[in-house]
Each structure stands twice: as structure tokens, then as C-alpha cells.
Tab-separated table of C-alpha atoms in Angstrom:
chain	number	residue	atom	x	y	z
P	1446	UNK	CA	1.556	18.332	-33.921
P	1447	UNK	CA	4.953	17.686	-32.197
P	1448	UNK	CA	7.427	20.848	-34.228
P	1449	UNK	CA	9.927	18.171	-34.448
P	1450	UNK	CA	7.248	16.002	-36.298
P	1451	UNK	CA	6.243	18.928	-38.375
P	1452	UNK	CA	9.371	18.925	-39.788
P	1453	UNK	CA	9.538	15.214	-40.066
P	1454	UNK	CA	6.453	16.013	-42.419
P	1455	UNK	CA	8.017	18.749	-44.418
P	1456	UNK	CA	10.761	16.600	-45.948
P	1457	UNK	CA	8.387	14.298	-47.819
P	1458	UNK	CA	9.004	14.632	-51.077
P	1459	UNK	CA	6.094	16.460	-52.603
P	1460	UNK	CA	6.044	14.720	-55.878
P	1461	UNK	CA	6.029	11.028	-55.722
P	1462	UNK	CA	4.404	9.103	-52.598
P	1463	UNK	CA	6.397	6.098	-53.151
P	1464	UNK	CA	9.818	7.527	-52.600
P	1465	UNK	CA	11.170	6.019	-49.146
P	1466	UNK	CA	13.504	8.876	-48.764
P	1467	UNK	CA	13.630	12.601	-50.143
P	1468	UNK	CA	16.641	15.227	-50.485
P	1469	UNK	CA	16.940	17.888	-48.048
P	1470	UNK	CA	17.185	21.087	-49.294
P	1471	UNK	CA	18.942	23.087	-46.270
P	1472	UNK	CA	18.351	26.472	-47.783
P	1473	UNK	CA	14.579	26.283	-47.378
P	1474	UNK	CA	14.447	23.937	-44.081
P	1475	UNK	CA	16.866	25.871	-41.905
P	1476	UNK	CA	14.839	27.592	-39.958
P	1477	UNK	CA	12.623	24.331	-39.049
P	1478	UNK	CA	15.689	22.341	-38.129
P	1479	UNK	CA	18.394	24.963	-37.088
P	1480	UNK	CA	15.486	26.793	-34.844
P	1481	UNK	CA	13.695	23.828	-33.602
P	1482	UNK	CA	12.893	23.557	-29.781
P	1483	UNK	CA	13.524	20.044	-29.902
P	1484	UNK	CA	17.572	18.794	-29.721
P	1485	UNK	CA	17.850	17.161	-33.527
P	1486	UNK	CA	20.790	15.512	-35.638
P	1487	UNK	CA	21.160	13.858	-39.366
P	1488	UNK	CA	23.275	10.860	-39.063
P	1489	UNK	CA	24.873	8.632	-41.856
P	1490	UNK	CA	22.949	5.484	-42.500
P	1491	UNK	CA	26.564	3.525	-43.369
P	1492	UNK	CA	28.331	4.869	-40.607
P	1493	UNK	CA	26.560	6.350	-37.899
P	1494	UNK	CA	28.435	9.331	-37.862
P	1495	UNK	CA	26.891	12.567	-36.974
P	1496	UNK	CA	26.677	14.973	-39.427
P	1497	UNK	CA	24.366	17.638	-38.404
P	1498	UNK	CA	23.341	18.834	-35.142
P	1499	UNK	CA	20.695	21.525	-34.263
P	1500	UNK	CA	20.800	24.519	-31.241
P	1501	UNK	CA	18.511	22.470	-29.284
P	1502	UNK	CA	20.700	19.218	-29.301
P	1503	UNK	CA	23.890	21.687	-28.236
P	1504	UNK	CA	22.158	23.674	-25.531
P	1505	UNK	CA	20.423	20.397	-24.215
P	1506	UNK	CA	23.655	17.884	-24.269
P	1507	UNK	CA	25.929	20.337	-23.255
P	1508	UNK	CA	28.294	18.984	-26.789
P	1509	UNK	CA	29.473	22.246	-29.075
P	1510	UNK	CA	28.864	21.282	-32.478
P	1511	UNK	CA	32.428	20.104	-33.099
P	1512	UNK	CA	31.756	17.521	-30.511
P	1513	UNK	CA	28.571	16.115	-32.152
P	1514	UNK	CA	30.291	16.129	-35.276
P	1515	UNK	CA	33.230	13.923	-34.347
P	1516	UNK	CA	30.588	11.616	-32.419
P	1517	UNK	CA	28.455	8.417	-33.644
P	1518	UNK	CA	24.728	8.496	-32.623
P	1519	UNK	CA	25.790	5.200	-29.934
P	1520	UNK	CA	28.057	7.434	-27.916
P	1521	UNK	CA	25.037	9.273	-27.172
P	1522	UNK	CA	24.139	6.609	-24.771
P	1523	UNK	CA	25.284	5.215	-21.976
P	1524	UNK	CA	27.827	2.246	-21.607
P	1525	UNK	CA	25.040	0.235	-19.924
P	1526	UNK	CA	22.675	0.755	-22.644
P	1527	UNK	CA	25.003	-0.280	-25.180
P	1528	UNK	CA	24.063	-3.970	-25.924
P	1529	UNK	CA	20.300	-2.498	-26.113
P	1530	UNK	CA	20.732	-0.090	-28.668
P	1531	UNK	CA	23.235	-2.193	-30.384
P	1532	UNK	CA	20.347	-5.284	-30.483
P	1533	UNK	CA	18.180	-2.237	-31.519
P	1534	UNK	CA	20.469	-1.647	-34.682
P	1535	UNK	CA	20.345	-5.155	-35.737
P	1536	UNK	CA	16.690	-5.893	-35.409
P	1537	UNK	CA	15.797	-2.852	-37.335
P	1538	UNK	CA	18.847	-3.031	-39.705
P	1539	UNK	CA	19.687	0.583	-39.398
P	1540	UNK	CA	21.662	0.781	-42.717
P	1541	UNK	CA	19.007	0.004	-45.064
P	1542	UNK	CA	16.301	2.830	-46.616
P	1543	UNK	CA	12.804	2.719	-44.348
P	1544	UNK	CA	9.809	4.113	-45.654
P	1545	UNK	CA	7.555	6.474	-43.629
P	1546	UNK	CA	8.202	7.906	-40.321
P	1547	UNK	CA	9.889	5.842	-37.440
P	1548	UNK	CA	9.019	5.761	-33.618
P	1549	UNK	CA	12.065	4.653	-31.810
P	1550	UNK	CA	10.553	4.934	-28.439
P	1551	UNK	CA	12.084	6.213	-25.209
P	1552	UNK	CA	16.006	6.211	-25.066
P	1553	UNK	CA	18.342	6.836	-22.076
P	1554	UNK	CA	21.130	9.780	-23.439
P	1555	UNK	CA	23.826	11.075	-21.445
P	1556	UNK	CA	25.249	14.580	-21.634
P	1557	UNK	CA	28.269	16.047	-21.884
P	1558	UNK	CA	28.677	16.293	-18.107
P	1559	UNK	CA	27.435	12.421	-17.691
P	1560	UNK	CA	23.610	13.178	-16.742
P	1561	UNK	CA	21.075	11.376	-17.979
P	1562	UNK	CA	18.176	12.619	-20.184
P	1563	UNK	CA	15.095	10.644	-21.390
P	1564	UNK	CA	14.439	11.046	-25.158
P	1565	UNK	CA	11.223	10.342	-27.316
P	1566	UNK	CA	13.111	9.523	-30.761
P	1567	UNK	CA	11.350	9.728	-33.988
P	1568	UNK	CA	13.340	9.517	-37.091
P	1569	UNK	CA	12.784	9.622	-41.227
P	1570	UNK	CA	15.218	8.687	-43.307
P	1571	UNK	CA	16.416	11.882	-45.777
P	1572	UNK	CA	19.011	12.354	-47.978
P	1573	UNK	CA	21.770	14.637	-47.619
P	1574	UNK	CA	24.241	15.836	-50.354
P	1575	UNK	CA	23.069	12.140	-51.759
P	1576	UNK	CA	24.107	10.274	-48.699
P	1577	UNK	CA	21.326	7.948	-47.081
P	1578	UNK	CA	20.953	9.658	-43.516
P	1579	UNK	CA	18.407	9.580	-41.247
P	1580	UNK	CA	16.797	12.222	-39.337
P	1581	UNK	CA	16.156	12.086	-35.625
P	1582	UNK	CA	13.954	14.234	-33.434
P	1583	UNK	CA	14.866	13.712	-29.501
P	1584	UNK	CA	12.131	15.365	-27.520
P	1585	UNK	CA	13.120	15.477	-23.822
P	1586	UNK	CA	11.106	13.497	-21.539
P	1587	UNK	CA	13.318	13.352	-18.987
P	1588	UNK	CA	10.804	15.160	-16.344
P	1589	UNK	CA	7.509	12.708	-17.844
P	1590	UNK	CA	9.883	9.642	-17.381
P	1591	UNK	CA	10.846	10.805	-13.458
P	1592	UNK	CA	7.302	11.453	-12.679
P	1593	UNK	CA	6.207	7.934	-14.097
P	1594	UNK	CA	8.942	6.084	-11.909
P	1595	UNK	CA	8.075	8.473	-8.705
P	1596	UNK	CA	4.461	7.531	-9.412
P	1597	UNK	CA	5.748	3.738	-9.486
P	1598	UNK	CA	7.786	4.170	-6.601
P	1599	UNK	CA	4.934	5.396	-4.818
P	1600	UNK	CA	2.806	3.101	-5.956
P	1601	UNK	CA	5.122	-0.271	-5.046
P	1602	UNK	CA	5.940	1.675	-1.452
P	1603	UNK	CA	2.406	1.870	-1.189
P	1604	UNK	CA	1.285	-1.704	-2.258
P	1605	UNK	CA	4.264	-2.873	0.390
P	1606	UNK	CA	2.716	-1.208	2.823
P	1607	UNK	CA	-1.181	-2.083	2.682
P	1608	UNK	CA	-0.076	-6.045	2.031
P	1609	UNK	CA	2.038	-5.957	4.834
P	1610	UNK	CA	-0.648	-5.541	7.557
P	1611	UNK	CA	-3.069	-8.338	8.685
P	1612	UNK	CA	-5.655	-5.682	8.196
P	1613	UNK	CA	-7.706	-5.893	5.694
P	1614	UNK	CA	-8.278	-3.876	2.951
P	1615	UNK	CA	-10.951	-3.984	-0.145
P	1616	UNK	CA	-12.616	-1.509	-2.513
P	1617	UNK	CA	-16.188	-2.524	-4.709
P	1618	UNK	CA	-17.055	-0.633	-7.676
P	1619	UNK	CA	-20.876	0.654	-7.488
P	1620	UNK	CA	-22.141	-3.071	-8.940
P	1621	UNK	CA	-20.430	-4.188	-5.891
P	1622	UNK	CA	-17.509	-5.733	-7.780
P	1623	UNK	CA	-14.396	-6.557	-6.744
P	1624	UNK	CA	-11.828	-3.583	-7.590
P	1625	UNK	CA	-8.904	-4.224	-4.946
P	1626	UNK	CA	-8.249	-6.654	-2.062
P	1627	UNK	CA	-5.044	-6.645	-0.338
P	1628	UNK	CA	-3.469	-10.136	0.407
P	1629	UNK	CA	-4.843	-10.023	4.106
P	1630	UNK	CA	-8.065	-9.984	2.516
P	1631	UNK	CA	-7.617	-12.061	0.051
P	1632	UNK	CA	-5.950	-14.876	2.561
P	1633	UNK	CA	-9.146	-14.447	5.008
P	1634	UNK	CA	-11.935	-14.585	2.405
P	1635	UNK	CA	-9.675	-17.684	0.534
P	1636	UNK	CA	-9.930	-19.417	4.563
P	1637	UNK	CA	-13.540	-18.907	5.130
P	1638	UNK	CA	-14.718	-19.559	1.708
P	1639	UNK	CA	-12.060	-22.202	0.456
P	1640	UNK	CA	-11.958	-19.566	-3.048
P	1641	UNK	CA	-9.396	-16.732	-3.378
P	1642	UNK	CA	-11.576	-13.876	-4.740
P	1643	UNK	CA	-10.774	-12.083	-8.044
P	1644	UNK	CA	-10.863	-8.570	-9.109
P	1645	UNK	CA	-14.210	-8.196	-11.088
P	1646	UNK	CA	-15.787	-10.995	-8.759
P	1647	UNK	CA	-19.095	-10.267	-6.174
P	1648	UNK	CA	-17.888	-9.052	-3.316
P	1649	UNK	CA	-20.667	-11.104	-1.394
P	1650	UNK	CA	-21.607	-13.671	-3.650
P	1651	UNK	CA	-19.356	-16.480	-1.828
P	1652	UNK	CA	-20.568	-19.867	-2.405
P	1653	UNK	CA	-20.613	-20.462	1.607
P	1654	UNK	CA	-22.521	-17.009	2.080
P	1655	UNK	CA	-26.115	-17.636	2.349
P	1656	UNK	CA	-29.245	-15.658	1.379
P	1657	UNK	CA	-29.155	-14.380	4.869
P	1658	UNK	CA	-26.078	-13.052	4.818
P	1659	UNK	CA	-25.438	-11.766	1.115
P	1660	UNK	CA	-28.960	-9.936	1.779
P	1661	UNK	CA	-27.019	-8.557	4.813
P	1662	UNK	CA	-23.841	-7.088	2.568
P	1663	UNK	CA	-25.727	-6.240	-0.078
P	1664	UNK	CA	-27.215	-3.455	2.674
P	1665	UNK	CA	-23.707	-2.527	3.600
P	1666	UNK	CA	-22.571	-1.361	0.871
P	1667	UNK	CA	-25.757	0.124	0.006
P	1668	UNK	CA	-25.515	1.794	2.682
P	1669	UNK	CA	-22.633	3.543	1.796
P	1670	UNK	CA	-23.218	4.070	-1.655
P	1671	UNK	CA	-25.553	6.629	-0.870
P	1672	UNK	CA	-22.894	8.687	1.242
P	1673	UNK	CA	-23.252	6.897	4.541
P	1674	UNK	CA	-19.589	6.010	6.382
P	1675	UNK	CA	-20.053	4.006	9.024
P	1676	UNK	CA	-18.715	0.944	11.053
P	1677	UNK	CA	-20.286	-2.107	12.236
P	1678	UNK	CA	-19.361	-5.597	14.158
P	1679	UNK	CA	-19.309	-8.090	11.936
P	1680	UNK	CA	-18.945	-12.443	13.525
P	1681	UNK	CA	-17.966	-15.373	11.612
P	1682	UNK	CA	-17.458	-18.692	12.483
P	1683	UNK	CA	-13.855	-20.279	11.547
P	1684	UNK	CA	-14.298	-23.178	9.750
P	1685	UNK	CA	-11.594	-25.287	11.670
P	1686	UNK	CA	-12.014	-24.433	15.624
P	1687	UNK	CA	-16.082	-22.663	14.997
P	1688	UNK	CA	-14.619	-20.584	16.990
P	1689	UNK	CA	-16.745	-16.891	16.584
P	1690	UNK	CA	-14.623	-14.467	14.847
P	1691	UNK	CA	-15.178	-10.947	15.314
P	1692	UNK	CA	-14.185	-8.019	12.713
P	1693	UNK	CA	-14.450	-4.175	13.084
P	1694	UNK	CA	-15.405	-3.462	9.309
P	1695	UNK	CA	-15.715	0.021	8.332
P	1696	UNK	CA	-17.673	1.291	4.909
P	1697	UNK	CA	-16.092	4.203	3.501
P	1698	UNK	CA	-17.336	5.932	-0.168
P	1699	UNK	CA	-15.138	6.603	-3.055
P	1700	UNK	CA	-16.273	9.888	-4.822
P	1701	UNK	CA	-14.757	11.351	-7.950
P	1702	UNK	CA	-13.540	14.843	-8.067
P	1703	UNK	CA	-16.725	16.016	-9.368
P	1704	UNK	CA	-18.616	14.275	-6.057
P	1705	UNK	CA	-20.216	11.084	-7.759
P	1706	UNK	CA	-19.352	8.179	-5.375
P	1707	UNK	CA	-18.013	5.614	-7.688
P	1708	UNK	CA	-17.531	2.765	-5.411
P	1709	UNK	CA	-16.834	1.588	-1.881
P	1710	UNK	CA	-13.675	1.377	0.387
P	1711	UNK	CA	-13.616	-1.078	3.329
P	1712	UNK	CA	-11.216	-2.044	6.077
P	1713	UNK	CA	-11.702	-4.866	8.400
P	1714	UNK	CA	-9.428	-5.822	11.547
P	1715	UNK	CA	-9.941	-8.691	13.789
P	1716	UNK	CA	-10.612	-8.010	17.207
P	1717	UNK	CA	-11.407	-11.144	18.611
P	1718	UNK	CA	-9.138	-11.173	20.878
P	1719	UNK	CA	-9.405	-7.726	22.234
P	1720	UNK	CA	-12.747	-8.621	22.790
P	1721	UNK	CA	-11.934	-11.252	24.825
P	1722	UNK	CA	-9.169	-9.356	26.676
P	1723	UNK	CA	-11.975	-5.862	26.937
P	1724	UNK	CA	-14.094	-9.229	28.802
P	1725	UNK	CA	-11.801	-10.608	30.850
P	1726	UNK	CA	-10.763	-6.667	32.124
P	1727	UNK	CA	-14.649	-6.150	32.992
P	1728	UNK	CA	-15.222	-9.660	34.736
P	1729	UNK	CA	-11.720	-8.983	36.589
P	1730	UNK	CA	-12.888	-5.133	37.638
P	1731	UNK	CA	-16.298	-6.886	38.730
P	1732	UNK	CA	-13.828	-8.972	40.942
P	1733	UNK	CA	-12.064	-6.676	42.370
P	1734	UNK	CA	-15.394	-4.746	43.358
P	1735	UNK	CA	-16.441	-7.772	44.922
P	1736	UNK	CA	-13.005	-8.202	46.850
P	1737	UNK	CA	-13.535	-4.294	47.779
P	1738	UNK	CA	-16.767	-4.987	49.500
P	1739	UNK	CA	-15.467	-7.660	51.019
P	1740	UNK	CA	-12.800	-6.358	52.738
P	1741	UNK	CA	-14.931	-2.911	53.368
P	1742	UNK	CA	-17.672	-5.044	55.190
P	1743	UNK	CA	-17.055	-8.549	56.189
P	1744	UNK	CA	-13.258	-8.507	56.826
P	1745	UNK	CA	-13.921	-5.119	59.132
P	1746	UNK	CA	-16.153	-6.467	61.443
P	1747	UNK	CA	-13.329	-9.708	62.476
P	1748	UNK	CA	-10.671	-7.085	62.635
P	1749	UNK	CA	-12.940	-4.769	64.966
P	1750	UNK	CA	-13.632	-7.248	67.108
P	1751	UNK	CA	-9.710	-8.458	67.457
P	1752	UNK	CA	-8.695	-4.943	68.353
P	1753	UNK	CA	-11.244	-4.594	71.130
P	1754	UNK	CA	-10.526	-7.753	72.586
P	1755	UNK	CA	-6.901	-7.029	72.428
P	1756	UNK	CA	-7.282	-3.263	74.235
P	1757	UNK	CA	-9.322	-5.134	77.072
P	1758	UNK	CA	-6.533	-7.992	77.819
P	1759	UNK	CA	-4.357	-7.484	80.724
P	1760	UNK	CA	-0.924	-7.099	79.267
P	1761	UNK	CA	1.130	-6.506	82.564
P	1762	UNK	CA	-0.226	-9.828	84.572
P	1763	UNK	CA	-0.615	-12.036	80.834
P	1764	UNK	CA	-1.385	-15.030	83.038
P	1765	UNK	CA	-4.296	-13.290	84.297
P	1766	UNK	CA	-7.377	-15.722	84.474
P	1767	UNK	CA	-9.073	-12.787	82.714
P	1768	UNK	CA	-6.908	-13.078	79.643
P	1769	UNK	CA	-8.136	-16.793	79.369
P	1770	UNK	CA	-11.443	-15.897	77.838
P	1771	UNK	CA	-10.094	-13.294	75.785
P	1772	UNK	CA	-7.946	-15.477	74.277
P	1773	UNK	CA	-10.730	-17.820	72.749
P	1774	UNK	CA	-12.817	-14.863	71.712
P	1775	UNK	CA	-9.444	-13.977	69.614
P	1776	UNK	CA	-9.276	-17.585	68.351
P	1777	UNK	CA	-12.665	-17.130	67.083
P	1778	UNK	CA	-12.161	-13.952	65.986
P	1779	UNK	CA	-8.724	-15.339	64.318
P	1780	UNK	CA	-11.244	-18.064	62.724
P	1781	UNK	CA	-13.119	-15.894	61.001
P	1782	UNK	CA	-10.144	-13.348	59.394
P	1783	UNK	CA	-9.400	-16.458	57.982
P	1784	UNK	CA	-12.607	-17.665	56.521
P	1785	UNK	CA	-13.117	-14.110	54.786
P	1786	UNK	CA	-9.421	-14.123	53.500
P	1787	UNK	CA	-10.460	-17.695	51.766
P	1788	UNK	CA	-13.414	-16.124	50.475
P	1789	UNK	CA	-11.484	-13.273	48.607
P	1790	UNK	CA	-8.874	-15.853	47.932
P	1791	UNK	CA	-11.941	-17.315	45.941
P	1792	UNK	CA	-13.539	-13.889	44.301
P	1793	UNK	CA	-10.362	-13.615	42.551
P	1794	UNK	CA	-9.619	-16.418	40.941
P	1795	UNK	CA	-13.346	-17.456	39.921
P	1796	UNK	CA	-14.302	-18.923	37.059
P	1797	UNK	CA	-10.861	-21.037	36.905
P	1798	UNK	CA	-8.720	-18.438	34.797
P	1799	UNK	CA	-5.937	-20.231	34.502
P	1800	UNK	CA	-2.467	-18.712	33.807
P	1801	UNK	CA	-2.457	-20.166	30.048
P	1802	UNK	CA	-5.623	-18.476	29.947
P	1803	UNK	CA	-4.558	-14.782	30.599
P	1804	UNK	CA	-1.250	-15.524	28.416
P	1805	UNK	CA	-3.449	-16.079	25.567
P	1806	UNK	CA	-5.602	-13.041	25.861
């Protein structure tokens, strides 16, 4: 039990159970309250005036005792908490006697030098030198408080980041349940299916799945319920165009610290159109292979020619009535440079790529 609460306890009265307060007796309760780790305080019920103050509360608020003791238990917090605790006050009429211990929750403070601390406040009413007071235990949970925000902070960055990808992303539970889907996911599945999936749903059991292929997911995640992580091709048609889709889904186990695989992770990305793009770059390297041989083999044998008939032509006398037949040989030879230059002029751009059609892959 909390040492603050333990004191708390204590100053029950022992006698009667249906007391709502009891009398403090300091000479016997010192030690509990004077010496207690947590920072504690008695306050007026009337005025909400300090009136006692523990180490604790002086050590952690930085206040000397004087300080508390000229203080009321709002100027504890800070001016932006104000209308809170003030509401607080009101709703739980602060003045009047309440029976039993009281859990006030998790308060913003400020210290003497302006920093803020985090306190767990439980209270009893008590009665001091026959004044109705109250109480308080303020255990610091300043460093519980950070880690929770950090951990939301983390947790919001986090979210941010794995809905902010087309990716998608989706974990299953060992009954193959639904346990997260990021909005990618949920978007895609909602488009081929016409029904947004819900946590707790069957990850397969879509209402346009059939027995084919929930038989075929069902093995999946079998698969990797049993330790397996692997990655596989997986095509769907989209409802609109038909068009084949293509996703790179990989099947990744969940285990527990202890090694028990509680569940699958997947992530899917479309790569439709880097498949079409890795098809176009083979076809176009088959091309160029094509255009290599080409120009290797048949455009060799023109050129060949044109350069023999061109060292054999009598360049000093050019009207030479030698020169005549060289000339048509050339034209023939000219003839068919050309017809192999067509033919490449062909080889690479077969199959009518347009240029829409390479600014879409």
C-alpha cells in the first residue's frame, strides 16, 4: 500500500465507522506525515488555506514552509489550469465533510521555480485543532505521465507515418482476424470488395472472395503461422477497368517475447506498373539486340561493298567511262543501306509503343 495511503488509513477514527471525519492527533502521527516520502499538506475546508506542509512537499516544490503556509492549495497550480480545478471545487463542493477516502486523479502543480510536476492526489478529510481540513497525499508522477505522452507521441508519429504510404499494411490475430489495417489497406480492400473491413472481421472472408480464393489465404497465413516468412505475387482484377492488378504481399509472424507467434503481419505494394515498365525494359533490350545484329550483319555487308567500289573508282579522270558502272553498283549499294536503315527504323519502334505509352509506364 501507497505510505501516503497508509497514513490516509491511520487517521480513521478507531471507534465509530460512521464518523466522516476524525481528529488528528499530531503527537502520535508525526512521524507518518512529517517523514513521509510523498510531498503532503492539511488544508482548511472553508478557506483553502494551507496549514500544514510535510518535508516531502518542501524538498519537491522547492516552497520553505513559510511559503506553503501563506499559500491556498489553487496557487499550487498553474494559471491555465485554473478554471479546471476551480470547476473541480464546485462539482465536488470542496467545503462540505466527505466520507471515506477521495481519489482526485492526476493534477498539473508548478514549483517554486515554475516547473511542472504531475501529482496523483488522494485526500481524507481530518480534523485539525477542530477545524474541518482535508488531507492530501501528492505522489509524483511526473516521470509515469512523460513516459505515457512519449509513448503517445510515438505512437501518433507512428500511426502518421504507416497511413501516409499507399503501402499497405495489416496484422491477423492467429484465428485470422482482423487486428490492424492501415487506411491504404483499408481504401483497397473497401475498392475491391465495396466493404471497408473492421478490426475483429475475417481477413479473407470478403463477400466477393470465392472458395477458390479464401482456400488460397487461408494457406497464407497458415503458412506463416507456423514460422514461415515469405513473399508471394498476388493478381486481382479492378472492378472498374478489369484491368490485372499485381501486389508484392509479404507474410511476416508476430511472436511474443516468450517465442509463441501470436498472429500475422503483412505488407502489400502494388507493382503493376513496375511490372509493366520491368516488360517494356526486356521487350526494348530484345530490340536493341535485334538492331545490334542488324547492323553487325546486314548493314556491314552494303557498307563493304560501297567502300570497295569507292577504292576502285578513278578519282583523278571522274568522267572516266569506268566510273560509269561503278556508279550504279553504288546506287544499288546506296539502295540497300537504305532498306536495312528502314528495317531498324522498324525493330525499334515495333509493336506501336506510342509516346503516351512510355509516359505512362
Amino acid at each position: 500500500m501507497n505510505v501516503g495511503m497508509t497514513l490516509v488509513s491511520n487517521l480513521q477514527p478507531p471507534i465509530s465507522k460512521t464518523k466522516t471525519t476524525c481528529s488528528m492527533r499530531l503527537t502520535d502521527l508525526s512521524f507518518l506525515f512529517d517523514d513521509n516520502p510523498n510531498p503532503m499538506w492539511i488544508f482548511e475546508l472553508s478557506t483553502l488555506r494551507i496549514l500544514m506542509v510535510n518535508k516531502a512537499a518542501i524538498y519537491k516544490y522547492g516552497y520553505d514552509e513559510n511559503d506553503f503556509l501563506s499559500m491556498l492549495i489553487s496557487d499550487l497550480h498553474p494559471k491555465e489550469d485554473q478554471e479546471k480545478f476551480d470547476g473541480y471545487l464546485n462539482q465536488n463542493d470542496v467545503g462540505q465533510s466527505t466520507q471515506g477516502i477521495i481519489h482526485g486523479g492526476i493534477w498539473k502543480h508548478k514549483n517554486k521555480n515554475g516547473e511542472i510536476i504531475y501529482a496523483d492526489i488522494t485526500s481524507q478529510n481530518v480534523k485539525l485543532e477542530s477545524r474541518d481540513c482535508r488531507l492530501v497525499v501528492a505522489a509524483d508522477s511526473t516521470e509515469k505521465v512523460r513516459y505515457q505522452e512519449e509513448a503517445i507521441w510515438a505512437k501518433s508519429n507512428l500511426e502518421a507515418l504507416i497511413n501516409n504510404t499507399e503501402d499497405q499494411i495489416w496484422s491477423v490475430d492467429k484465428d485470422t482476424r482482423y487486428v490492424y489495417m492501415n487506411r491504404a489497406y483499408r481504401n483497397q480492400i473497401a475498392y475491391l470488395t465495396g466493404v471497408e473491413p473492421r478490426e475483429g472481421d475475417y481477413s479473407y472472408l470478403h463477400s466477393s472472395f470465392g472458395d477458390e480464393m479464401i482456400e488460397r489465404w487461408n494457406r497464407y497465413y497458415a503458412r506463416a503461422l507456423v514460422g514461415e516468412r515469405y513473399t508471394i505475387i498476388n493478381e486481382s482484377a479492378d472492378p472498374l477497368t478489369q484491368r490485372i492488378l499485381s501486389f508484392e504481399v509479404s507474410f511476416n509472424p508476430i511472436y511474443k517475447i516468450k517465442g509463441e507467434i501470436t498472429g500475422v503481419g503483412c505488407f502489400a505494394r502494388n507493382i503493376t506498373e513496375w511490372l509493366a515498365t520491368e516488360k517494356a525494359i526486356i521487350k526494348q533490350n530484345e530490340r536493341l539486340r535485334q538492331i545490334a545484329s542488324l547492323t553487325s550483319h546486314e548493314l556491314r555487308r552494303p557498307v563493304a561493298s560501297m567502300l570497295g567500289l569507292i577504292s576502285v573508282m578513278d578519282r583523278v579522270d571522274f568522267f572516266n567511262p569506268d566510273n560509269k558502272e561503278v556508279i550504279e553498283h553504288l546506287l544499288i549499294v546506296g539502295k540497300e543501306i537504305d532498306d536495312v536503315i528502314r528495317l531498324i527504323i522498324d525493330k525499334t519502334f515495333m509493336d506501336d509503343l506510342s509516346k503516351n505509352k512510355y509516359q505512362s509506364l
